[in-house]
Short mmCIF file of C-alpha atoms in Angstrom, two decimals:
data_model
loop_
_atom_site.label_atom_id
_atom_site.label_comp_id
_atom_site.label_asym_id
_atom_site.label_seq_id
_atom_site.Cartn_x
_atom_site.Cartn_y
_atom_site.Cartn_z
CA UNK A 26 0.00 0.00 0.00
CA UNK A 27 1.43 3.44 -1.00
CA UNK A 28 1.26 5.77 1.94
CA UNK A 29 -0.34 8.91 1.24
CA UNK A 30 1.66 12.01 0.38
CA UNK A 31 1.92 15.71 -0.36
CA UNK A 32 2.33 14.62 -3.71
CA UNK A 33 -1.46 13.18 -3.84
CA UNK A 34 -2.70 16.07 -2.59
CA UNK A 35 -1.13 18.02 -5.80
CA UNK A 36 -2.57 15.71 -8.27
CA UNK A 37 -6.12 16.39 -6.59
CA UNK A 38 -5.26 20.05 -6.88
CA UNK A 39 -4.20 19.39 -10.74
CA UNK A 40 -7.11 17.51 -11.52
CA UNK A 41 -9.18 20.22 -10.04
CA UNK A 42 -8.45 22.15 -12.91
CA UNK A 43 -10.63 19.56 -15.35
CA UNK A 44 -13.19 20.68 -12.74
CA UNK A 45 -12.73 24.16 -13.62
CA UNK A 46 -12.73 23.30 -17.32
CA UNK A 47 -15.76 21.36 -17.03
CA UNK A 48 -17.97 23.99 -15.46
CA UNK A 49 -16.35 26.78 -18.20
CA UNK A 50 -17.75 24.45 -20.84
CA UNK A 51 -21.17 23.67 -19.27
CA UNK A 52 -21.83 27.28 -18.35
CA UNK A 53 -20.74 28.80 -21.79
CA UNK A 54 -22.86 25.97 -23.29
CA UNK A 55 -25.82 26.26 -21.06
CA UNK A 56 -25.84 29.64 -21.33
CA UNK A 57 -25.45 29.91 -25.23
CA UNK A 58 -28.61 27.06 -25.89
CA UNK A 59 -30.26 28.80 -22.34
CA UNK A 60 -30.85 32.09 -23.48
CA UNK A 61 -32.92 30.83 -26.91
CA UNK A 62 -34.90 28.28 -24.81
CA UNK A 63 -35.44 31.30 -22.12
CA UNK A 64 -36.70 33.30 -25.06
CA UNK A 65 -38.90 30.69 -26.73
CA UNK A 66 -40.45 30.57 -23.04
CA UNK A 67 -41.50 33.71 -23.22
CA UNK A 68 -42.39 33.78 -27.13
CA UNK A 69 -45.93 34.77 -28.84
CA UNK A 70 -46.09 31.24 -30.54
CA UNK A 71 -47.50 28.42 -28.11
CA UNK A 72 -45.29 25.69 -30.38
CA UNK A 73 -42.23 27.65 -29.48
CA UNK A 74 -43.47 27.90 -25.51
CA UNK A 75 -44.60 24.25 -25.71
CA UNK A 76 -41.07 22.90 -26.89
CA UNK A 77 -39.22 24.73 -24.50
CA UNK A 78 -42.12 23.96 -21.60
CA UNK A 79 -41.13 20.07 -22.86
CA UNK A 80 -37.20 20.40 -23.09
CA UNK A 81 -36.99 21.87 -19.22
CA UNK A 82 -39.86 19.70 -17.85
CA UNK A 83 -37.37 16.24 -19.59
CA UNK A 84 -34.20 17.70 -17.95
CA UNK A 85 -35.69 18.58 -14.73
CA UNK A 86 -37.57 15.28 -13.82
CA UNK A 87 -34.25 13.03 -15.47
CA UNK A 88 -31.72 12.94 -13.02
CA UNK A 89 -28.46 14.30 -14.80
CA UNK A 90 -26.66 10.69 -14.00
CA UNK A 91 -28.97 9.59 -16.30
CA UNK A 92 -28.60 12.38 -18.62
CA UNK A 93 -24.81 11.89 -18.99
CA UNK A 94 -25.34 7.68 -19.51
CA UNK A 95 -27.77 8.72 -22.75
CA UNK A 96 -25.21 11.02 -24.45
CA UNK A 97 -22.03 8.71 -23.25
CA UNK A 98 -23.69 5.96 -25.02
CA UNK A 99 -26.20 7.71 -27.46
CA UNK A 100 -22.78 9.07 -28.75
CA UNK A 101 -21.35 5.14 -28.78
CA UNK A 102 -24.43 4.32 -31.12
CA UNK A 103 -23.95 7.14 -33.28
CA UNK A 104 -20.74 5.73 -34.10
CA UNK A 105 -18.14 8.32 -32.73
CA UNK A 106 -15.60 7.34 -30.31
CA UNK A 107 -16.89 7.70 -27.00
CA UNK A 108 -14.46 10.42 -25.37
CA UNK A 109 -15.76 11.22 -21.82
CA UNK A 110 -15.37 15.29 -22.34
CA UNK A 111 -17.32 15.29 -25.37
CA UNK A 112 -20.13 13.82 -23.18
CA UNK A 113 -19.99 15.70 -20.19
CA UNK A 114 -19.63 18.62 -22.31
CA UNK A 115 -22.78 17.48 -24.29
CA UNK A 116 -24.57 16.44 -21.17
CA UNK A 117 -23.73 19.20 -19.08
CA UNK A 118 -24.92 21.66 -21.41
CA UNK A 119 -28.34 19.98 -21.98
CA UNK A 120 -28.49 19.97 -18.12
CA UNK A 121 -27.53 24.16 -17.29
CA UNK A 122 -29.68 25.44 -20.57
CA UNK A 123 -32.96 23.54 -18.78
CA UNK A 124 -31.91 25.58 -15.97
CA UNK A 125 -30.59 28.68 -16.78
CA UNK A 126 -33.72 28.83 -19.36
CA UNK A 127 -36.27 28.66 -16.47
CA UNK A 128 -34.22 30.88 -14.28
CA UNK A 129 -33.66 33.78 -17.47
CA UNK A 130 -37.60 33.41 -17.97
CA UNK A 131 -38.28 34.49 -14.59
CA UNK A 132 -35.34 37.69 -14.79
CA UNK A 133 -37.15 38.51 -18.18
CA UNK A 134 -40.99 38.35 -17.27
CA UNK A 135 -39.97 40.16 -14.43
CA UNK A 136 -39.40 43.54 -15.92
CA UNK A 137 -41.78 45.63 -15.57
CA UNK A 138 -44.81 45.71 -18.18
CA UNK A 139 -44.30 49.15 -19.30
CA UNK A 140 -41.23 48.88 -20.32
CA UNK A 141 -42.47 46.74 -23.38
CA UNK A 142 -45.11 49.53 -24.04
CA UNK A 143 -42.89 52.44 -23.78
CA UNK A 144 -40.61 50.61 -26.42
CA UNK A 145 -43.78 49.72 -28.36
CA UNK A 146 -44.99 53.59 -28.15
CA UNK A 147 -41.28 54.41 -29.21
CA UNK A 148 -41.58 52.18 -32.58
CA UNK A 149 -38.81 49.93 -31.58
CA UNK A 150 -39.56 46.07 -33.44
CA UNK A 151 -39.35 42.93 -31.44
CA UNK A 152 -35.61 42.75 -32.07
CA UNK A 153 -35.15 46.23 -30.39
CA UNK A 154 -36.71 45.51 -27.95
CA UNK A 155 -35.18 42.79 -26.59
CA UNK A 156 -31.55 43.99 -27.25
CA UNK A 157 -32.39 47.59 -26.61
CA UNK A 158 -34.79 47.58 -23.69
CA UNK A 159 -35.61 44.10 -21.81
CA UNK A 160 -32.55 42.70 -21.67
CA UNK A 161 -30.06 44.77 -20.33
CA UNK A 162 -32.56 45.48 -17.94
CA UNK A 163 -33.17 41.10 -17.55
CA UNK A 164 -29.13 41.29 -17.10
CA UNK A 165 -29.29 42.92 -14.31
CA UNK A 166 -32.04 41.12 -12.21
CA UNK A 167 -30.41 37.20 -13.54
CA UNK A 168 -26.97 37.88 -12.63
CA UNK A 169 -27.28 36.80 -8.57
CA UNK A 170 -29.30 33.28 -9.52
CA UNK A 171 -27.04 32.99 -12.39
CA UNK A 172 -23.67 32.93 -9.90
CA UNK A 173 -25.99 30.79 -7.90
CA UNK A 174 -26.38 28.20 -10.26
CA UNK A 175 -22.68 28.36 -10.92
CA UNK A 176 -22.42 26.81 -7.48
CA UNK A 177 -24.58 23.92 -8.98
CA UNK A 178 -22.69 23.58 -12.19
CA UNK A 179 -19.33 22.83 -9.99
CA UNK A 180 -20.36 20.37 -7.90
CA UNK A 181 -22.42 18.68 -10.42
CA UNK A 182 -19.29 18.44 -12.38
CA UNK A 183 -18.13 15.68 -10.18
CA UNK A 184 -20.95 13.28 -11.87
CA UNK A 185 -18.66 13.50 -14.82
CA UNK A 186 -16.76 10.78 -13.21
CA UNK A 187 -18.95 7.97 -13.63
CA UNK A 188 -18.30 8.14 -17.29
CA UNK A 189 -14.41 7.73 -16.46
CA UNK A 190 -13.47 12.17 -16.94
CA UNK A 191 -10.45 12.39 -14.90
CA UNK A 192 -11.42 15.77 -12.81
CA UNK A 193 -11.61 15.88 -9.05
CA UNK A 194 -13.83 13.36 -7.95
CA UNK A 195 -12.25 10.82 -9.98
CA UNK A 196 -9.02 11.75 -9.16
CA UNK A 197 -10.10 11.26 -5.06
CA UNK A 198 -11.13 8.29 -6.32
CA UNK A 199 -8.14 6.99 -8.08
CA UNK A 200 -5.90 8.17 -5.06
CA UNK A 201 -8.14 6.59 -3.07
CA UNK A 202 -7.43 3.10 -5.23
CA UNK A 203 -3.97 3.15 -4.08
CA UNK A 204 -3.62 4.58 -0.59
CA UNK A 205 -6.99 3.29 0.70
CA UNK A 206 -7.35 6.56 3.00
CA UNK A 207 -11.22 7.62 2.11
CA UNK A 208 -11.65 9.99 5.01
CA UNK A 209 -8.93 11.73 4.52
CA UNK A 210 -8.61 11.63 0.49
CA UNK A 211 -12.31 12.43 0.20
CA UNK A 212 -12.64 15.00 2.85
CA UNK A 213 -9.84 16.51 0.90
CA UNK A 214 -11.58 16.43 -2.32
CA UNK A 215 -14.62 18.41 -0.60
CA UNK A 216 -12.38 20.72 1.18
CA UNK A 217 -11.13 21.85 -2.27
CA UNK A 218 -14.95 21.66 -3.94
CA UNK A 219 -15.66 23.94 -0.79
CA UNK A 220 -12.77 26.56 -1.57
CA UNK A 221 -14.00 26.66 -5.67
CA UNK A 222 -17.78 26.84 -4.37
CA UNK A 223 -18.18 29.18 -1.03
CA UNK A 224 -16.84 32.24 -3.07
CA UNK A 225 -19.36 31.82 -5.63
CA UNK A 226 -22.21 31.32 -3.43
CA UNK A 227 -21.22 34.53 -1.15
CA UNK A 228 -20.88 36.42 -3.95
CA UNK A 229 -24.18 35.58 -5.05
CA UNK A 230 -25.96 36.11 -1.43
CA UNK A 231 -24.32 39.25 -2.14
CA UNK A 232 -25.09 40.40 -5.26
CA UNK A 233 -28.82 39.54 -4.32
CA UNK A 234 -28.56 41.54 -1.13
CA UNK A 235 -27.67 44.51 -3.55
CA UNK A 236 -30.12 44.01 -6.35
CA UNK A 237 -32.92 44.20 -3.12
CA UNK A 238 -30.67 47.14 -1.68
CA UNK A 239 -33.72 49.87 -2.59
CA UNK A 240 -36.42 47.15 -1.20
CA UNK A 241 -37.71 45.69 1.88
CA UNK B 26 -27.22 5.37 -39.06
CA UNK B 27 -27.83 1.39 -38.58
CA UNK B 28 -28.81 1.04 -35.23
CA UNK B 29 -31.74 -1.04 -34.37
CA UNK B 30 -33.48 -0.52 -31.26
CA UNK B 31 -34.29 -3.61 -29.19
CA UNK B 32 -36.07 -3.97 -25.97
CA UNK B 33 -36.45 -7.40 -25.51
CA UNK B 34 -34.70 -7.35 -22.54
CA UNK B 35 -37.68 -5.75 -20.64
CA UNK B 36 -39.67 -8.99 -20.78
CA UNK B 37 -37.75 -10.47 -18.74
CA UNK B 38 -35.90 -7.86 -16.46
CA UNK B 39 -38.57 -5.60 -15.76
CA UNK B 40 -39.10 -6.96 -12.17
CA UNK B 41 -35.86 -5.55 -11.45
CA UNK B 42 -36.48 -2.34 -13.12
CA UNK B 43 -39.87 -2.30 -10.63
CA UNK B 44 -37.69 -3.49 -7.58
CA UNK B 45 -35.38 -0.57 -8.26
CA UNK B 46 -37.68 2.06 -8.75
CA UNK B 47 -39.36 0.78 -4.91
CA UNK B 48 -35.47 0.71 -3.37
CA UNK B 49 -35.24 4.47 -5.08
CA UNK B 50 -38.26 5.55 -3.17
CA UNK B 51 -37.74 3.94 0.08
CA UNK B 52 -34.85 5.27 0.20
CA UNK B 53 -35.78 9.14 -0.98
CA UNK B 54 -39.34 9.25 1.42
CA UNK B 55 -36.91 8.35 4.43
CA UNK B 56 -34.76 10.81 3.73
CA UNK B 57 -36.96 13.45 2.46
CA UNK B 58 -38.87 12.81 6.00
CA UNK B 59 -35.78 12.44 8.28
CA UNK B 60 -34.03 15.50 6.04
CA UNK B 61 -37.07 17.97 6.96
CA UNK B 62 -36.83 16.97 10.48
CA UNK B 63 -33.17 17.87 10.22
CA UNK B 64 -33.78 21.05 8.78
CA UNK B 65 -36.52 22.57 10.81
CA UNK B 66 -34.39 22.15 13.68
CA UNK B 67 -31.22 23.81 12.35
CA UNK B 68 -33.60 26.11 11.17
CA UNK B 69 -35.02 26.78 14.56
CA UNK B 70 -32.24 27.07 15.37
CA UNK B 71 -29.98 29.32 13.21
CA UNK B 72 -33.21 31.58 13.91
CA UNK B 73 -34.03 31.43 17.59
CA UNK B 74 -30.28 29.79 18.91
CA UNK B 75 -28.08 31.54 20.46
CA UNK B 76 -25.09 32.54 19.06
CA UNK B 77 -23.24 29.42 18.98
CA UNK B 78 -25.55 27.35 17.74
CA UNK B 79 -26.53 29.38 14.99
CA UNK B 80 -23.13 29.30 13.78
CA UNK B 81 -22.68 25.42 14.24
CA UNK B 82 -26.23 25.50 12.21
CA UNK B 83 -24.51 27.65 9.52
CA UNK B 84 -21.60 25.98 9.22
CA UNK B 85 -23.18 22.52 8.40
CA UNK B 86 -25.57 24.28 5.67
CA UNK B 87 -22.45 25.92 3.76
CA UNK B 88 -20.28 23.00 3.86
CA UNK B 89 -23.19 20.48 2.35
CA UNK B 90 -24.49 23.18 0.18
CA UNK B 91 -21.00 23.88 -1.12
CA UNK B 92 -19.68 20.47 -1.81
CA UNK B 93 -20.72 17.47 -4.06
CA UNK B 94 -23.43 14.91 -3.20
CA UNK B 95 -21.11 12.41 -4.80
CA UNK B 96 -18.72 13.27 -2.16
CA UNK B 97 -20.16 13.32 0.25
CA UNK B 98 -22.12 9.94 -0.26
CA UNK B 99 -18.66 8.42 -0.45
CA UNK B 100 -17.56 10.26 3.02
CA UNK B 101 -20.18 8.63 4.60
CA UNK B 102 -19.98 4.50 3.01
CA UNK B 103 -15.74 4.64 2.87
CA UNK B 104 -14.52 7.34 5.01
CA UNK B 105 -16.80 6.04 7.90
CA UNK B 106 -15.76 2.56 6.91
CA UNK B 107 -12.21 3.31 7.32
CA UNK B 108 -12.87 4.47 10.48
CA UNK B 109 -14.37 1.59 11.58
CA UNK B 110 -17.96 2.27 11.40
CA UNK B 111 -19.16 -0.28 8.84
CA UNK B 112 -22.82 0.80 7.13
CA UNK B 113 -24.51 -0.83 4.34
CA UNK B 114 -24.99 0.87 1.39
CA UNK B 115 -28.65 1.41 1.62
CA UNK B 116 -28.17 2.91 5.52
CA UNK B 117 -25.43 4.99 4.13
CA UNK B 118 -27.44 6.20 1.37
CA UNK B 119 -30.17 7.38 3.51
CA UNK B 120 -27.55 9.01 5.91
CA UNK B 121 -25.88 10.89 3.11
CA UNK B 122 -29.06 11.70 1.26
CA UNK B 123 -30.89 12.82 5.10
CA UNK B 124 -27.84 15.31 5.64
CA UNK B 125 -27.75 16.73 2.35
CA UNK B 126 -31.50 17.55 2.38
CA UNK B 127 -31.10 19.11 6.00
CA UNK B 128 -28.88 21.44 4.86
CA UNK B 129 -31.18 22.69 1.91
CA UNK B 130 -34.16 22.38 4.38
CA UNK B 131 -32.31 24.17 7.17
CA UNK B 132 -31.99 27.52 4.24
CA UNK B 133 -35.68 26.79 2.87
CA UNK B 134 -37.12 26.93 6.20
CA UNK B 135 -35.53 29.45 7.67
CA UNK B 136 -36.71 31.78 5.39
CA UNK B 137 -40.11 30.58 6.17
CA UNK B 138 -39.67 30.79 9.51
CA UNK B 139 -37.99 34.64 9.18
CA UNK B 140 -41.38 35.65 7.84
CA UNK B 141 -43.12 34.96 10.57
CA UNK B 142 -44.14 38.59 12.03
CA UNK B 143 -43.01 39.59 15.45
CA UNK B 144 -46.50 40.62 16.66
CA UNK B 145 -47.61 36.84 16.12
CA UNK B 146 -44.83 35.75 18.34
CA UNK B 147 -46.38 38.51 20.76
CA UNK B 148 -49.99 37.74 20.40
CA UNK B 149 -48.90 34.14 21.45
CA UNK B 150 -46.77 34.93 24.52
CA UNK B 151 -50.06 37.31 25.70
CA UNK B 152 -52.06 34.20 25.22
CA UNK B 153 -49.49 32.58 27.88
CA UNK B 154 -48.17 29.95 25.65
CA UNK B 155 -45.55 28.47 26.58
CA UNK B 156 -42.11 29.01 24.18
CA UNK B 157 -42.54 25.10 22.46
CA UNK B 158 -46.46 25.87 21.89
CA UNK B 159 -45.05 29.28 20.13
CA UNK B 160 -43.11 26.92 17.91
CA UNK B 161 -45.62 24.40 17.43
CA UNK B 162 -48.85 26.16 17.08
CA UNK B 163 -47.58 29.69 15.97
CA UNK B 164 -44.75 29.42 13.96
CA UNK B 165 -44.09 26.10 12.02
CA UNK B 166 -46.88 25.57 10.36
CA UNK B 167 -47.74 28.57 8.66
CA UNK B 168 -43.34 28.88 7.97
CA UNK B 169 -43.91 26.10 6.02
CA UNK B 170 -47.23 27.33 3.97
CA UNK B 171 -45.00 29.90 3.11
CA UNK B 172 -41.67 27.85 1.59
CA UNK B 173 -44.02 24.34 0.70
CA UNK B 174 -43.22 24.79 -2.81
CA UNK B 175 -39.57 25.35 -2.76
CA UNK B 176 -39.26 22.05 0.05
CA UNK B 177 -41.40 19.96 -2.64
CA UNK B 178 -38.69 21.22 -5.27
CA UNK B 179 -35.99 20.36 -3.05
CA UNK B 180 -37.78 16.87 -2.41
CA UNK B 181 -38.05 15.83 -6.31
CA UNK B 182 -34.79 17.53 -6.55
CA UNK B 183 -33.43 14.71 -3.95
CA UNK B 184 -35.26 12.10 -5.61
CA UNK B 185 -33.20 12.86 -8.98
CA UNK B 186 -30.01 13.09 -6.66
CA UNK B 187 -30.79 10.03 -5.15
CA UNK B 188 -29.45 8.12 -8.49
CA UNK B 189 -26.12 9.06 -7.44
CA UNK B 190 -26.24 6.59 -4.44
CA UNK B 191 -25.90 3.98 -7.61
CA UNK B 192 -21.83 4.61 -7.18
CA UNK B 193 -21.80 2.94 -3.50
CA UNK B 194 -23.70 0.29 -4.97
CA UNK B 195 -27.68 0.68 -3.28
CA UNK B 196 -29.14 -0.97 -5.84
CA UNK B 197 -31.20 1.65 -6.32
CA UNK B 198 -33.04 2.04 -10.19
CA UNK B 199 -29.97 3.77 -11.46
CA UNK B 200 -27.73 0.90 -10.05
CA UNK B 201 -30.35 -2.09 -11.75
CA UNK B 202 -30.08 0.23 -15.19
CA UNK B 203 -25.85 -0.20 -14.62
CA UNK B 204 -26.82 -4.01 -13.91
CA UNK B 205 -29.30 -5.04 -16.76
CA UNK B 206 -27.02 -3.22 -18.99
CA UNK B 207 -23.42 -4.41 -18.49
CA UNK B 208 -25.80 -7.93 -18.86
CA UNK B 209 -27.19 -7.10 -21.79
CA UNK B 210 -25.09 -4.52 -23.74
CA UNK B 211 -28.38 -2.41 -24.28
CA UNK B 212 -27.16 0.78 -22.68
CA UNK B 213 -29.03 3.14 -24.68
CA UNK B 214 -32.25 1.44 -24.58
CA UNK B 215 -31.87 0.47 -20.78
CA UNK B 216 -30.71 4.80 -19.40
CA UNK B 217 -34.09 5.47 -21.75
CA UNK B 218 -36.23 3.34 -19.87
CA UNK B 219 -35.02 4.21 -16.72
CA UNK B 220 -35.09 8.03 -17.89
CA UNK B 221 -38.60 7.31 -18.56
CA UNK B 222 -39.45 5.95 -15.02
CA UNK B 223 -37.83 8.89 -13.46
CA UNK B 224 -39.97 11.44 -14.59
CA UNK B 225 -42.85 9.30 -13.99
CA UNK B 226 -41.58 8.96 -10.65
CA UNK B 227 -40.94 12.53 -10.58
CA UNK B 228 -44.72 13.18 -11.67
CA UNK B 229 -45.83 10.98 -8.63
CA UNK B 230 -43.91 13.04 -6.17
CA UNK B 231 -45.15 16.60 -7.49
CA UNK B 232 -48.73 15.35 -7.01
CA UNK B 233 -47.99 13.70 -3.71
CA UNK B 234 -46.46 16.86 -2.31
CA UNK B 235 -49.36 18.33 -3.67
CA UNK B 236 -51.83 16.36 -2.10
CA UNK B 237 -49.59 16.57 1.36
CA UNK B 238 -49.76 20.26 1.28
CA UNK B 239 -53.58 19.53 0.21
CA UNK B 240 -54.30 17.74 3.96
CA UNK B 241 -51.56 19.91 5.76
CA UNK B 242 -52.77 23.42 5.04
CA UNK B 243 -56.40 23.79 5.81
CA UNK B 244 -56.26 27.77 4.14
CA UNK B 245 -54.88 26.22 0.95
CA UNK B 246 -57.94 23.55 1.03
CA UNK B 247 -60.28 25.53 1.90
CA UNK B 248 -59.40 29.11 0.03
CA UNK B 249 -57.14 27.66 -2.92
CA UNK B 250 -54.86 30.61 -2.51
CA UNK B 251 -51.24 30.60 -0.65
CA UNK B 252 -50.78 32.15 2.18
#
């Protein structure tokens, strides 16, 4: 049995990187496929709002587990090589746009009425209006749940390890084949999930506290 | 693309899929139930502790809210293990999956219980009740009213989670889905099943939280609106 080491501990930190990686790619992706799906939420047409009703309400009642087995092997069937950050990168994004969609629908219905009739009364077409007028204004009520659900993306990021991604939960894991310390390796692991998480969840308490700064 | 679907396999493996699914909500109910317990006592008490307590309260909520489930499921089964405190996989499950929903409880009802107005608290100590009737009669109930539909989120959320107790080996629906499949090389057509049965099973838990909150709150039965 090899006795654990400082040197372990800098491989977790290492692989905690692929972590970081991860959650880039998920968030960039969520939030690129998130932002139509938010807007087809919010559309005119009901076959727009009904696909995007369907797409969050299948993401949200699947856990993502299962989510990242589909496109792991859905990708097997299509006949590409199965390479785990493909998946988790297909998977993950899948997963945040169901979310971020829901959450940007909320930030975007929740600007005030008139401001869609003062930008009607000021000639401004659909297009204007949404680039112009609602969403800057959106921007600026989604950014606290939007670092919120950061805090999500991260640790979900550690499911990427049942399909065999090397980032920090697999790494605890493959220490953990060799040294046989769990407690130690694993409380390890969450200490450094902890120290990528707890700044993004106080900065989102405190963004939030801001945004209400004029309010209760 | 030449794939060709098969299911065949459910004929004869669906009694595992059903035992699954029954393990997956055994073990989610107990730990829903056990979780709120858990949580409306740190909540209690990050609200009415003293100062202490409520920062023993707040520490437990960050560090569960701020790390993995994954990691922490395997905390409990190995790292408690190692230590020489042996738990199934199934107890473990429900240990990890108890403490991880008392966290999110603890921060759901707190705010419930935060909105409960001063001059209630009042009116009930003018009444003479005592400081647990306060609690009981005054304050818990109508706290939750107020948060019911984020808990029920937070319960189907924990039902989803629970699929990750599949890596300690519960053999749990996602765990039978890893079985049946490495048995019968139908991975795609196995996670779709499965995927299937999850939102079913997510279906069934909306409308039983519905129905709870139906019996629980006699305002909501009686005047359809929320408090």
């Amino acid at each position: 049995m090899i006795q654990l080491s400082f040197n372990h501990l800098l491989y977790l930190v290492e692989a905690a990187r692929f972590t970081i990686l991860l959650s880039v790619i998920a968030f960039v992706g969520g939030a690129i496929v998130g932002l139509p799906v938010a807007l087809m939420r919010v559309s005119k047409s009901p076959t727009l709002r009904g696909i995007a009703w369907g797409y969050i309400q299948l993401v949200q009642g699947t856990p993502l587990l299962i989510v990242l087995f589909l496109s792991y092997f859905g990708l097997g069937i299509l006949g590409y090589k199965l390479d785990p950050l493909v998946a988790a990168g297909i998977s993950f994004t899948v997963y945040a746009a169901a979310f971020l969609g829901e959450i940007w629908r909320g930030c975007i219905e929740a600007v005030p009425k008139t401001q869609w009739e003062a930008s009607d009364c000021l000639g401004l077409n659909v297009f204007q209006q949404y680039a112009y007028v609602i969403l800057p204004q959106a921007l600026r009520i989604a950014i606290p749940p939007t670092v919120g659900f950061m805090v999500q993306i991260v640790k979900n990021t550690s499911l990427a390890s049942v399909i065999g991604f090397v980032e920090l939960a697999r790494a605890g894991q493959i220490v953990n084949n060799s040294t046989f310390e769990p407690f130690a390796i694993f409380t390890a692991v969450a200490v450094i999930y902890f120290v990528l998480c707890y700044p993004l969840s106080v900065a989102a308490r405190t963004l939030e506290r801001r945004a209400h700064a004029g309010r209760s | 693309m030449s794939y060709k679907f098969d299911f065949e396999f459910l004929a004869e493996r669906w009694p595992d899929f059903v035992a699954g699914a029954w393990l997956t909500i055994q073990l989610t109910v107990l730990s829903i139930a056990l979780g709120f317990v858990v949580g409306t006592i740190c909540a209690l008490a990050r609200v009415y502790g003293g100062p202490v307590v409520r920062r023993v309260a707040g520490a437990y909520v960050e560090a569960i809210r701020n790390t993995p489930l994954l990691i922490q499921i395997f905390i409990v089964y190995f790292g408690l293990s190692s230590l020489g405190l042996k738990l199934s996989a199934e107890v473990s499950a429900v240990l990890a999956l108890t403490i991880n929903m008392g966290a999110y409880t603890t921060e759901i009802m707190r705010a419930g219980v935060e909105s409960i107005q001063r001059t209630q608290l009042e009116a009930a100590d003018c009444l003479g009740l005592t400081r647990l009737q306060t609690i009981l009669h005054v304050v818990l109930l109508p706290a939750m009213e107020r948060v019911y539909p984020s808990l029920a989120s937070q319960g189907v959320l924990l039902m989803l989670a629970s699929s990750i107790t599949s890596q300690i080996s519960a053999e749990e629906l996602t765990a039978t889905a890893n079985l049946v499949q490495s048995d019968t090389y139908r991975s795609f057509e196995v996670y779709i099943i499965v995927a299937v049965v999850y939102l079913v099973l997510s279906a069934l838990y909306r409308l039983g939280f519905w129905a709870i909150g139906l019996a629980l709150f006699e305002r909501r039965r009686r005047l359809g609106t929320p408090l």
